[in-house]
């Protein structure tokens, strides 16, 4: 609105100047009155508001997620120029039929095409600049949100990896291996270091390839297998063609961790976790629902965090299915 009012006034700047010079007014704009200028200004003001509205509706300059190309900008300019000419013709018609005040000077009529061109440049340019500004603000806001989600994800991963219970289990498993199988103990230490290193480096990048994620997951699975032995099984089916696709770091690890945390794992009820990709370019982690005798408290922070990260990065949603099996599907993106 401010832009429309400012342009409507400035576009008639020569007429406003002439008001204070009667000689010039009589020469350039004979018979012009103050009411004529005010009428023209108000008409241009409302015309500009309409032009901004029409461009916003037709070309979606207010949609920060829509990609505005130069073709759209050119179409917007041509559309605005034509529409501005039509509105001017309507005003002239109203002036002659309803005697609405207007400037009848010849030079004023000659200036109309130039003014229509200037108005078209201002309207299209302003819409595009506002679109770029909104897009930049959205980008900065999403970056900040994503950084916050990544930091939260890193914090939760570190907390789960280094909490006393997890550390006790890891050291207890390591102590048993040192006594029973020193070679496996060395391998266990190596895989544990890989898990901790990947966890600590998890906030350095917002996305990782599926290949990198599965390398980390293999180390994490090794640690779990050492702890649960044959009571925990994994079925992994990953399409090689999707290994260069991207997903948020520690996605699969978090989903495996959820499955282990919330389900009974025992010789009586072994847990089988399936990790697989699909033709729609997604990866899923699925497990049968085996509720524990004493349910683990949880408020779904991990899944909520993953959902937000996927939304911010890929503008897509994770899918959760809770039938006989609890399945979470995460979309994969190719750069």
Coordinates of C-alpha atoms in Angstrom, one line a residue:
X1 CA 0.0 0.0 0.0
X2 CA 2.8 2.4 0.8
X3 CA 4.5 1.6 -2.5
X4 CA 1.3 2.2 -4.4
X5 CA 0.7 5.6 -2.7
X6 CA 4.2 6.8 -3.2
X7 CA 4.3 5.8 -6.9
X8 CA 0.8 7.3 -7.5
X9 CA 2.1 10.7 -6.2
X10 CA 5.5 10.6 -7.8
X11 CA 4.1 9.6 -11.2
X12 CA 2.3 12.9 -11.3
X13 CA 5.2 14.9 -10.0
X14 CA 5.3 17.2 -13.1
X15 CA 1.6 18.1 -12.6
X16 CA 2.2 18.9 -8.9
X17 CA 5.2 21.2 -9.8
X18 CA 3.1 22.9 -12.4
X19 CA 0.5 23.8 -9.8
X20 CA 2.9 26.3 -8.3
X21 CA 3.8 27.8 -11.6
X22 CA 0.7 29.3 -13.3
X23 CA 2.5 30.2 -16.5
X24 CA 3.9 26.7 -16.9
X25 CA 0.5 25.2 -16.0
X26 CA -1.3 27.2 -18.6
X27 CA 1.3 26.2 -21.2
X28 CA 1.7 22.5 -20.5
X29 CA -1.5 21.6 -18.7
X30 CA -4.1 24.2 -19.7
X31 CA -7.3 24.1 -17.6
X32 CA -5.8 21.7 -15.0
X33 CA -7.3 22.0 -11.5
X34 CA -6.2 20.6 -8.2
X35 CA -9.2 18.2 -8.2
X36 CA -8.0 16.8 -11.5
X37 CA -4.6 15.8 -10.0
X38 CA -6.1 14.4 -6.9
X39 CA -8.5 12.3 -9.0
X40 CA -5.7 11.0 -11.1
X41 CA -3.6 10.2 -8.0
X42 CA -6.4 8.3 -6.4
X43 CA -7.1 6.4 -9.6
X44 CA -3.5 5.4 -9.9
X45 CA -3.3 4.4 -6.3
X46 CA -6.2 2.0 -6.6
X47 CA -4.9 0.8 -10.0
X48 CA -1.6 0.0 -8.4
X49 CA -3.2 -1.9 -5.6
X50 CA -5.2 -3.9 -8.1
X51 CA -2.0 -4.6 -10.2
X52 CA -0.1 -5.8 -7.2
X53 CA -3.0 -8.0 -6.2
X54 CA -3.4 -9.4 -9.7
X55 CA 0.3 -10.3 -10.0
X56 CA 0.3 -11.9 -6.6
X57 CA -2.7 -14.1 -7.4
X58 CA -1.7 -15.0 -10.9
X59 CA 2.1 -15.4 -10.6
X60 CA 2.3 -16.4 -6.9
X61 CA 4.9 -13.9 -5.9
X62 CA 3.8 -14.4 -2.3
X63 CA 4.6 -18.1 -2.4
X64 CA 8.2 -18.5 -1.0
X65 CA 8.4 -22.1 -2.0
X66 CA 7.4 -21.5 -5.7
X67 CA 10.3 -21.0 -8.1
X68 CA 9.9 -17.7 -9.9
X69 CA 11.9 -17.8 -13.2
X70 CA 12.7 -15.0 -15.6
X71 CA 10.0 -16.2 -17.9
X72 CA 7.4 -15.6 -15.2
X73 CA 8.9 -12.1 -14.5
X74 CA 8.6 -11.2 -18.2
X75 CA 5.1 -12.5 -18.4
X76 CA 4.2 -10.5 -15.3
X77 CA 5.7 -7.4 -16.9
X78 CA 3.7 -7.8 -20.1
X79 CA 0.5 -8.6 -18.3
X80 CA 0.9 -5.6 -16.0
X81 CA 1.6 -3.3 -18.9
X82 CA -1.5 -4.5 -20.8
X83 CA -3.7 -4.3 -17.7
X84 CA -2.4 -0.8 -16.8
X85 CA -3.3 0.4 -20.4
X86 CA -6.8 -1.1 -20.0
X87 CA -7.3 0.5 -16.6
X88 CA -6.2 3.9 -18.1
X89 CA -8.7 3.5 -20.9
X90 CA -11.4 2.7 -18.4
X91 CA -10.6 5.9 -16.5
X92 CA -10.7 8.0 -19.7
X93 CA -14.1 6.4 -20.5
X94 CA -15.4 7.2 -17.0
X95 CA -14.1 10.8 -17.3
X96 CA -16.0 11.4 -20.5
X97 CA -19.2 9.6 -19.5
X98 CA -19.5 10.4 -15.8
X99 CA -17.4 13.6 -15.8
X100 CA -14.9 12.4 -13.2
X101 CA -12.2 15.0 -12.8
X102 CA -9.1 14.3 -14.9
X103 CA -6.3 16.1 -16.7
X104 CA -7.2 16.7 -20.4
X105 CA -3.9 18.3 -21.5
X106 CA -2.4 16.8 -24.7
X107 CA 1.0 16.4 -23.1
X108 CA -0.5 14.5 -20.2
X109 CA -2.1 12.0 -22.7
X110 CA 1.3 11.6 -24.4
X111 CA 2.9 10.7 -21.0
X112 CA 0.5 7.9 -20.4
X113 CA 2.4 5.2 -22.3
X114 CA 5.6 6.1 -20.5
X115 CA 3.8 6.1 -17.2
X116 CA 2.3 2.7 -18.0
X117 CA 5.8 1.4 -18.7
X118 CA 7.2 2.8 -15.5
X119 CA 4.3 1.4 -13.5
X120 CA 4.8 -2.0 -15.0
X121 CA 8.5 -1.9 -14.1
X122 CA 7.8 -0.8 -10.6
X123 CA 5.0 -3.4 -9.9
X124 CA 6.8 -6.4 -11.4
X125 CA 10.1 -5.3 -9.9
X126 CA 8.6 -4.8 -6.5
X127 CA 6.8 -8.1 -6.5
X128 CA 10.0 -9.9 -7.5
X129 CA 12.1 -8.1 -4.9
X130 CA 9.5 -8.9 -2.2
X131 CA 9.5 -12.5 -3.3
X132 CA 13.3 -12.7 -3.1
X133 CA 13.2 -11.1 0.3
X134 CA 10.6 -13.5 1.7
X135 CA 12.5 -16.4 0.2
X136 CA 15.7 -15.3 1.8
X137 CA 13.9 -14.9 5.2
X138 CA 12.4 -18.3 4.8
X139 CA 15.8 -19.8 4.0
X140 CA 17.4 -18.2 7.0
X141 CA 14.5 -19.3 9.3
X142 CA 14.7 -22.9 8.0
X143 CA 18.4 -22.9 8.4
X144 CA 18.1 -21.8 12.0
X145 CA 15.4 -24.4 12.7
X146 CA 17.4 -27.1 11.0
X147 CA 20.5 -26.2 13.0
X148 CA 18.4 -26.3 16.2
X149 CA 17.0 -29.7 15.2
X150 CA 20.4 -31.0 14.3
X151 CA 21.8 -29.8 17.6
X152 CA 18.9 -31.5 19.4
X153 CA 19.5 -34.7 17.4
X154 CA 23.2 -34.6 18.3
X155 CA 22.4 -34.0 21.9
X156 CA 19.9 -36.9 22.1
X157 CA 22.3 -39.2 20.2
X158 CA 25.2 -38.3 22.6
X159 CA 22.9 -38.7 25.6
X160 CA 21.8 -42.1 24.5
X161 CA 25.3 -43.3 23.6
X162 CA 27.0 -41.9 26.7
X163 CA 24.3 -42.3 29.4
X164 CA 25.4 -44.4 32.3
X165 CA 23.1 -47.4 31.4
X166 CA 24.5 -47.5 27.8
X167 CA 28.0 -47.0 29.0
X168 CA 27.7 -49.7 31.6
X169 CA 26.3 -52.2 29.1
X170 CA 29.0 -51.4 26.6
X171 CA 31.8 -51.8 29.2
X172 CA 30.2 -54.9 30.6
X173 CA 30.0 -56.4 27.1
X174 CA 33.6 -55.4 26.5
X175 CA 34.8 -56.9 29.7
X176 CA 33.2 -60.2 28.8
X177 CA 34.8 -60.1 25.3
X178 CA 38.2 -59.3 26.7
X179 CA 38.0 -62.4 28.9
X180 CA 36.4 -64.8 26.3
X181 CA 37.6 -63.5 22.9
X182 CA 40.4 -60.8 22.9
X183 CA 40.2 -60.4 19.1
X184 CA 36.5 -59.7 19.2
X185 CA 37.1 -57.3 22.0
X186 CA 39.5 -55.3 19.8
X187 CA 36.9 -55.3 17.0
X188 CA 34.2 -54.2 19.5
X189 CA 36.4 -51.2 20.6
X190 CA 37.0 -50.3 17.0
X191 CA 33.3 -50.3 16.2
X192 CA 32.4 -48.5 19.3
X193 CA 34.9 -45.7 18.4
X194 CA 33.3 -45.5 14.9
X195 CA 29.9 -45.1 16.4
X196 CA 31.1 -42.4 18.8
X197 CA 33.1 -40.6 16.1
X198 CA 30.1 -40.5 13.7
X199 CA 27.9 -39.3 16.5
X200 CA 30.2 -36.5 17.4
X201 CA 30.6 -35.5 13.7
X202 CA 26.8 -35.8 13.1
X203 CA 26.2 -32.0 13.2
X204 CA 28.9 -31.1 10.6
X205 CA 26.6 -31.9 7.7
X206 CA 22.8 -31.6 7.3
X207 CA 22.6 -34.6 5.0
X208 CA 24.6 -37.8 4.3
X209 CA 24.5 -40.4 1.6
X210 CA 22.7 -43.7 2.3
X211 CA 26.0 -45.4 1.9
X212 CA 27.7 -43.4 4.7
X213 CA 24.7 -43.9 7.0
X214 CA 24.7 -47.6 6.4
X215 CA 28.4 -47.9 7.2
X216 CA 27.7 -46.2 10.5
X217 CA 24.6 -48.4 11.1
X218 CA 26.7 -51.6 10.5
X219 CA 29.0 -50.5 13.3
X220 CA 26.0 -49.8 15.5
X221 CA 24.4 -53.1 14.7
X222 CA 27.7 -54.9 15.6
X223 CA 27.5 -53.4 19.1
X224 CA 23.9 -54.4 19.5
X225 CA 24.6 -57.9 18.3
X226 CA 27.4 -58.3 20.8
X227 CA 25.0 -57.4 23.5
X228 CA 21.8 -59.2 22.5
X229 CA 23.5 -62.0 20.4
X230 CA 20.9 -64.2 18.6
X231 CA 18.0 -62.5 20.3
X232 CA 18.3 -59.6 17.9
X233 CA 18.3 -60.1 14.1
X234 CA 18.5 -57.7 11.2
X235 CA 17.1 -58.1 7.7
X236 CA 18.8 -55.5 5.5
X237 CA 17.8 -55.0 1.8
X238 CA 19.3 -51.8 0.3
X239 CA 19.0 -51.0 -3.4
X240 CA 22.6 -50.2 -4.7
X241 CA 21.1 -47.6 -7.0
X242 CA 19.9 -45.6 -4.0
X243 CA 23.2 -45.6 -2.0
X244 CA 24.1 -42.1 -3.4
X245 CA 20.7 -40.7 -2.3
X246 CA 20.6 -38.5 0.8
X247 CA 18.9 -38.5 4.2
X248 CA 19.5 -36.7 7.5
X249 CA 22.4 -38.2 9.5
X250 CA 21.7 -40.8 12.2
X251 CA 18.2 -41.4 10.8
X252 CA 18.4 -45.2 10.5
X253 CA 20.4 -45.5 13.8
X254 CA 17.7 -43.5 15.7
X255 CA 14.9 -45.8 14.3
X256 CA 16.9 -48.9 15.3
X257 CA 17.5 -47.4 18.7
X258 CA 13.7 -46.8 19.1
X259 CA 12.9 -50.4 18.1
X260 CA 15.4 -51.7 20.7
X261 CA 14.3 -49.3 23.4
X262 CA 10.5 -50.0 23.1
X263 CA 10.3 -53.7 22.4
X264 CA 11.0 -56.9 24.3
X265 CA 14.2 -58.6 23.2
X266 CA 14.7 -62.1 24.8
X267 CA 15.2 -65.7 23.9
X268 CA 11.5 -66.2 24.4
X269 CA 10.7 -63.3 22.0
X270 CA 13.6 -62.4 19.7
X271 CA 13.3 -59.2 17.8
X272 CA 13.7 -58.9 14.1
X273 CA 14.4 -55.5 12.6
X274 CA 14.0 -55.0 8.9
X275 CA 15.7 -52.2 7.0
X276 CA 14.8 -51.9 3.3
X277 CA 14.4 -49.5 0.5
X278 CA 11.5 -49.2 -2.0
X279 CA 10.9 -48.2 -5.6
X280 CA 9.5 -44.8 -4.5
X281 CA 13.0 -43.9 -3.2
X282 CA 12.4 -44.3 0.5
X283 CA 14.0 -46.3 3.3
X284 CA 12.0 -48.0 6.0
X285 CA 12.8 -49.5 9.4
X286 CA 10.2 -52.0 10.6
X287 CA 9.9 -54.3 13.6
X288 CA 7.1 -56.4 15.1
X289 CA 5.4 -54.7 18.1
X290 CA 6.6 -56.7 21.1
X291 CA 5.6 -54.6 24.1
X292 CA 7.7 -54.9 27.2
X293 CA 6.4 -56.1 30.5
X294 CA 7.4 -52.7 31.9
X295 CA 6.9 -50.2 29.0
X296 CA 9.7 -47.7 28.5
X297 CA 8.7 -44.1 29.0
X298 CA 9.0 -41.9 25.9
X299 CA 7.4 -38.9 24.4
X300 CA 8.4 -39.5 20.7
X301 CA 11.1 -36.8 20.8
X302 CA 13.3 -38.7 18.3
X303 CA 10.6 -39.2 15.8
X304 CA 9.3 -35.6 16.1
X305 CA 12.9 -34.4 15.6
X306 CA 13.3 -36.6 12.5
X307 CA 10.0 -35.4 11.1
X308 CA 11.0 -31.8 11.4
X309 CA 14.4 -32.3 9.9
X310 CA 12.9 -34.1 6.9
X311 CA 10.3 -31.3 6.4
X312 CA 13.0 -28.6 6.6
X313 CA 15.5 -30.4 4.3
X314 CA 13.3 -32.1 1.8
X315 CA 9.8 -30.5 2.2
X316 CA 8.4 -34.1 2.6
X317 CA 6.9 -36.1 5.4
X318 CA 8.0 -39.3 7.1
X319 CA 5.4 -42.1 7.1
X320 CA 4.5 -44.1 10.3
X321 CA 2.5 -47.3 10.2
X322 CA 1.5 -49.1 13.4
X323 CA -0.3 -52.3 12.4
X324 CA 1.2 -55.7 13.3
X325 CA 4.6 -54.0 12.7
X326 CA 5.8 -50.5 13.6
X327 CA 7.2 -49.1 10.4
X328 CA 8.8 -45.7 9.7
X329 CA 9.5 -44.7 6.1
X330 CA 11.9 -41.8 5.4
X331 CA 12.2 -40.3 1.8
X332 CA 15.5 -40.3 0.1
X333 CA 16.6 -37.3 -2.0
X334 CA 19.0 -37.1 -4.9
X335 CA 20.9 -33.9 -5.4

